[in-house]
Tab-separated table of C-alpha atoms in Angstrom:
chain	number	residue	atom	x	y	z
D	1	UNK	CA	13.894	-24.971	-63.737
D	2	UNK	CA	15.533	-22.862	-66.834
D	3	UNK	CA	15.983	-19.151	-65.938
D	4	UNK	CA	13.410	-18.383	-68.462
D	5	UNK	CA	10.947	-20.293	-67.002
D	6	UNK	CA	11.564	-19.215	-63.255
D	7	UNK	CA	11.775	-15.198	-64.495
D	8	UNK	CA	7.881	-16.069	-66.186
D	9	UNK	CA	6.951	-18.015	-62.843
D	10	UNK	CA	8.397	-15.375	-60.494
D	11	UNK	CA	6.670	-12.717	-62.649
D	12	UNK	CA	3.405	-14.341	-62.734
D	13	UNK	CA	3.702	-14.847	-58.938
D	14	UNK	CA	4.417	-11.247	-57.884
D	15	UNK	CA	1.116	-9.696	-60.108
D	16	UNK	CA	-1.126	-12.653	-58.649
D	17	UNK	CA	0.287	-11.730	-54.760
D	18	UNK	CA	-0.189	-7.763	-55.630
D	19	UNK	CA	-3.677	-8.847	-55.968
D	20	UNK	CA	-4.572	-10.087	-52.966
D	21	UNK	CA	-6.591	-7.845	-50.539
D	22	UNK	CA	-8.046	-8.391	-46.630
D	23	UNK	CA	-11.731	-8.771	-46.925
D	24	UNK	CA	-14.253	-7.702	-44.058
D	25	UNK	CA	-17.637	-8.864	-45.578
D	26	UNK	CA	-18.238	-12.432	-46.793
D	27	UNK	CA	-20.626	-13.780	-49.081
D	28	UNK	CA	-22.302	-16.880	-47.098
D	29	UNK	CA	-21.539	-19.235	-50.172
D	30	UNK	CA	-19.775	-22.033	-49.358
D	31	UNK	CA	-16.398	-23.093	-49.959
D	32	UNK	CA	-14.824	-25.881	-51.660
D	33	UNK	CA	-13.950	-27.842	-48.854
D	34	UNK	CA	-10.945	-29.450	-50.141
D	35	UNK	CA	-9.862	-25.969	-51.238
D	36	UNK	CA	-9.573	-25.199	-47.983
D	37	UNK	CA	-7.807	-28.313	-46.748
D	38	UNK	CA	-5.437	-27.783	-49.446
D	39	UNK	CA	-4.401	-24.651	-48.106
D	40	UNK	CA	-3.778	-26.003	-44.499
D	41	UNK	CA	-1.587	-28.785	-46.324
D	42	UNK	CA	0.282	-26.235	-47.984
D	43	UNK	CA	0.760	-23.946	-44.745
D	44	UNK	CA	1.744	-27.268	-42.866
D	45	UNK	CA	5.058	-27.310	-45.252
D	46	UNK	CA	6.261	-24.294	-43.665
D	47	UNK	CA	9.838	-24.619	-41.818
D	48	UNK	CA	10.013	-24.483	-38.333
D	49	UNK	CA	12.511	-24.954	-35.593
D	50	UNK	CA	13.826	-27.940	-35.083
D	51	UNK	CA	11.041	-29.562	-37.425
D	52	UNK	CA	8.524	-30.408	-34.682
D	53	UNK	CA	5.689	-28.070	-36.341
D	54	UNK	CA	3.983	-26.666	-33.593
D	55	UNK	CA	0.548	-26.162	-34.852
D	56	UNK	CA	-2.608	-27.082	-35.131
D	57	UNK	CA	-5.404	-25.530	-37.570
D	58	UNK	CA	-9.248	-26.004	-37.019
D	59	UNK	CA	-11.355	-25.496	-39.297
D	60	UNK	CA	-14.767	-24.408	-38.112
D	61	UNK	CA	-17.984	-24.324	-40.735
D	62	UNK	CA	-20.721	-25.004	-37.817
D	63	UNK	CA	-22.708	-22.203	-37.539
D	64	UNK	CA	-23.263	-22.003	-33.837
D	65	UNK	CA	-19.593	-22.593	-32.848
D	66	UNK	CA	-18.859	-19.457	-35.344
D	67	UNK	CA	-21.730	-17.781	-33.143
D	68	UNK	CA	-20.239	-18.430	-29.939
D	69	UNK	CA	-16.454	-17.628	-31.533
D	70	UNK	CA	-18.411	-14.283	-32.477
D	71	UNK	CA	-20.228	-13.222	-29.141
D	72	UNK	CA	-16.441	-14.046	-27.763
D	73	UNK	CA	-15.008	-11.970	-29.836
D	74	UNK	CA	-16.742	-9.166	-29.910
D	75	UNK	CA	-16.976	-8.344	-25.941
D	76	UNK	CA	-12.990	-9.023	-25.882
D	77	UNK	CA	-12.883	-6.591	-28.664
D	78	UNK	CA	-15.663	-4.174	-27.189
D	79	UNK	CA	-13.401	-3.334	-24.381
D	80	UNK	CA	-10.337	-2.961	-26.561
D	81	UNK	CA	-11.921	-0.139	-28.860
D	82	UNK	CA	-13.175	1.286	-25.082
D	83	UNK	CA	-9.653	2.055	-24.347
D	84	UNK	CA	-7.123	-1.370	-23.597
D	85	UNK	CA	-5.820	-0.723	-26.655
D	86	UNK	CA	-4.699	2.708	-25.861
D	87	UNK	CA	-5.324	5.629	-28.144
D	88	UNK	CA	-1.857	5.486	-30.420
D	89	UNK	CA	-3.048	2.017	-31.680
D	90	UNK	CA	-6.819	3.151	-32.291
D	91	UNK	CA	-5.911	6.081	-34.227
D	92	UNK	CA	-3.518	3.649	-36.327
D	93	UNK	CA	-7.020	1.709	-36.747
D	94	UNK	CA	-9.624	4.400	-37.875
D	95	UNK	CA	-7.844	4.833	-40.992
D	96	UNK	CA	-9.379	1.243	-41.798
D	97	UNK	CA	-12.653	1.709	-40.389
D	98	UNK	CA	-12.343	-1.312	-37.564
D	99	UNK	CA	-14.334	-1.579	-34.612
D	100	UNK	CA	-15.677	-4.200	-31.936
D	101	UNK	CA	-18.367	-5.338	-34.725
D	102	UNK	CA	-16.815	-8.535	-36.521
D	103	UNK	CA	-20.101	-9.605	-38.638
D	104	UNK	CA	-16.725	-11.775	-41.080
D	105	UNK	CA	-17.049	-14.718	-37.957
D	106	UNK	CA	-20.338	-15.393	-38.691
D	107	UNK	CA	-20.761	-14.915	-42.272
D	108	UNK	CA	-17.726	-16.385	-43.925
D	109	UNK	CA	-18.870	-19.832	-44.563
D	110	UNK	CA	-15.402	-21.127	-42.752
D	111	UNK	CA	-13.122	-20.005	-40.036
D	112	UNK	CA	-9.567	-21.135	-39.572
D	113	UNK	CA	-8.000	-20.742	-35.806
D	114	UNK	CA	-4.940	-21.303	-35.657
D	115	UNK	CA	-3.213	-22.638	-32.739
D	116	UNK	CA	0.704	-22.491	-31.313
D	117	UNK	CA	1.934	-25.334	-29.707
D	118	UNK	CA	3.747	-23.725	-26.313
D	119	UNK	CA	4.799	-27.255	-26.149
D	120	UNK	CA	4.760	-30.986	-26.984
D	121	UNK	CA	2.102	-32.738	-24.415
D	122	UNK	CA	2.310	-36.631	-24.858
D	123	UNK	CA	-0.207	-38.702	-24.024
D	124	UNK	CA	1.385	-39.407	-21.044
D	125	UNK	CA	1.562	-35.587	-19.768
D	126	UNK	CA	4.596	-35.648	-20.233
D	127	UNK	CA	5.920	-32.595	-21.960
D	128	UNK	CA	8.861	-30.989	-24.289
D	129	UNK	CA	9.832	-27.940	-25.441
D	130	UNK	CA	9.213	-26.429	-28.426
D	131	UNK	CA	11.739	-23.559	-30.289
D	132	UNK	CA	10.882	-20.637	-32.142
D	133	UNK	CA	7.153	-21.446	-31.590
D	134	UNK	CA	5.772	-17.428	-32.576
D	135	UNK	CA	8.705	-17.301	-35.973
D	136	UNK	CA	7.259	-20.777	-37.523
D	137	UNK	CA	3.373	-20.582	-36.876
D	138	UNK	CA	3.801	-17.147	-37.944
D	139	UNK	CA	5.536	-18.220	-41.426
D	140	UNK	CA	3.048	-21.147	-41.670
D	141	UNK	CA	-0.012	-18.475	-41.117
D	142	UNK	CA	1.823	-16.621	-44.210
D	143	UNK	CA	1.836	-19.221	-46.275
D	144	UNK	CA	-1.879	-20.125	-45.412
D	145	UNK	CA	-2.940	-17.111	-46.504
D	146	UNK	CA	-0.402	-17.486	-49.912
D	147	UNK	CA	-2.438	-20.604	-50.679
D	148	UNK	CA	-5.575	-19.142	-50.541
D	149	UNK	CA	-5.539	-16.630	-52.317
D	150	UNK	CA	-3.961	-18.453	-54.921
D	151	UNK	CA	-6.642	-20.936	-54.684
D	152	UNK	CA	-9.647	-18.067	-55.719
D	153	UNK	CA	-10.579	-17.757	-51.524
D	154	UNK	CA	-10.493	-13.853	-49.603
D	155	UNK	CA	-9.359	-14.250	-45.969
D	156	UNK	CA	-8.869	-12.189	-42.948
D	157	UNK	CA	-5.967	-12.388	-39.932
D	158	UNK	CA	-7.843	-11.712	-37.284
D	159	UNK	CA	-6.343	-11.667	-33.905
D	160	UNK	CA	-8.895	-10.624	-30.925
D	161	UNK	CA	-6.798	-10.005	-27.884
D	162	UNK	CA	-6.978	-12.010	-25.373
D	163	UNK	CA	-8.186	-14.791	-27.676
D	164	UNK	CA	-8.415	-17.911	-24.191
D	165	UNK	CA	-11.514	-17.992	-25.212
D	166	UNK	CA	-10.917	-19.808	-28.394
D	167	UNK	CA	-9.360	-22.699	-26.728
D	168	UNK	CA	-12.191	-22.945	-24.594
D	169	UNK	CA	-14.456	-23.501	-27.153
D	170	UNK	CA	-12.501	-25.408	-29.520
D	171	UNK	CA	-11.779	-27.914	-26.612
D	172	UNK	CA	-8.117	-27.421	-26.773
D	173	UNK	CA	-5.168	-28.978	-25.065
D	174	UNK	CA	-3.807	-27.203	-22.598
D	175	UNK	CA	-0.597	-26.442	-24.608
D	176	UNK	CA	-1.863	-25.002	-27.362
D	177	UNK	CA	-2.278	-21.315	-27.604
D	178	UNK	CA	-4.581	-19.229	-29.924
D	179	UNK	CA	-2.533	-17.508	-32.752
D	180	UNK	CA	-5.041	-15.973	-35.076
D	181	UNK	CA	-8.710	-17.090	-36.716
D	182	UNK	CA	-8.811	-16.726	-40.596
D	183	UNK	CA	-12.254	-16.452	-41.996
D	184	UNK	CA	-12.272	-17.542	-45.433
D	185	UNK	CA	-14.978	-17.406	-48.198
D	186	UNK	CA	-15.668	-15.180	-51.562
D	187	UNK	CA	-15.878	-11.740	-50.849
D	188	UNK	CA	-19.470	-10.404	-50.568
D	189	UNK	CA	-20.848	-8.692	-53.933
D	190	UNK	CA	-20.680	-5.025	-52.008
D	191	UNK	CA	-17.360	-5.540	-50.715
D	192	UNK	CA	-15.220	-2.850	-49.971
D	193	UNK	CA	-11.411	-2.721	-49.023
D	194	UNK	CA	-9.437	-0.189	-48.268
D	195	UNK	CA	-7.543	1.957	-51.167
D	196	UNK	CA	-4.141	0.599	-49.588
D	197	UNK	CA	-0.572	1.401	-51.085
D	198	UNK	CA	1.803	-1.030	-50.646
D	199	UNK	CA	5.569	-0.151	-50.400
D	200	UNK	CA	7.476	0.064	-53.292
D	201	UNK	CA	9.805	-2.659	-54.025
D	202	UNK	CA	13.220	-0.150	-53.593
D	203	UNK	CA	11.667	0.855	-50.037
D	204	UNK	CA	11.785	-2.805	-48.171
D	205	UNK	CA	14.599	-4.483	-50.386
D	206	UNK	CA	17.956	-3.608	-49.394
D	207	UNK	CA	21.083	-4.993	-51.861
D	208	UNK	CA	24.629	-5.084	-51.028
């Protein structure tokens, strides 16, 4: 690519990026599917250590699995806002409005959860290590959520804590751990977001 062309493409890039917002409310339309599968392709390309790609993305549209994922959810988060998250982290939440109420798992026509392999698990048992596990589902998860928006579709990281409960029902393996569950759709017609500021460019780059 000619330097022209990659200023113009970087350019393009960083206006369409500055764009995208975290959306709480859904619009129950539903998605292109292959949109969506897209995306996952895309955040499979992500580098990880030693190649072996440890994860694994479901994508859930059934509406009483996204129920169940809900009612999880929720009483997991109902006891964090009641105090296990401790009160420096809620008052770093109310700014955003947050609480144990996540209406997004039901109504965004598709959920993402994205899963960490802790380890390969052969279907043998046996089992091998995996490196730098958190650093490349973490980059893949980033480039999921590039893709999408991209792509025309609003998504949300969401990451109840503890999140077992989405391995037990997704039926997951045994070594894969819950990372985070994207709901992804168009962003209801009375959406709000949050009148975020983002850092200036000069206060996260650093050049020697």
């Amino acid at each position: 690519m000619d330097p022209e062309h990659s200023l113009n493409r970087s350019a393009e890039l960083r206006t369409r990026m500055d764009e995208r917002r975290t959306v709480r409310q859904f619009a129950p339309d539903p998605v292109p599917l292959q949109v969506v599968r897209d995306a996952v392709a895309c955040a499979a390309t992500a580098p990880s250590g030693a190649h072996q790609q440890p994860w694994t993305f479901v994508l859930v549209q059934d509406p009483e699995v996204r129920r169940r994922i809900r009612e999880a959810a929720e009483e997991e988060e109902r006891l964090s806002y009641d105090g296990r998250l401790g009160e420096e982290w809620l008052a770093a939440l109310r700014p955003l409005g947050t609480d144990e109420v996540k209406p997004h798992l039901t109504d965004a026509p598709a959920l993402i959860v994205v899963f960490q392999q802790r380890y390969w698990l052969g279907p043998d048992g046996a089992k091998r290590k995996h490196y730098y596990v958190d650093e490349s589902v973490g980059i893949a998860v980033g480039m999921l959520l590039t893709a999408l928006h991209l792509s025309g579709l609003a998504a949300l990281v969401h990451t109840p804590s503890p999140m077992r409960f989405l391995a037990e029902v997704l039926g997951r393996p045994a070594n894969e751990k819950a990372f985070a569950v994207l709901p992804v759709g168009y962003p209801a017609a009375d959406c709000q977001v949050p009148d975020l500021v983002r850092k200036s460019l000069d206060q996260v780059l650093v050049e020697f």
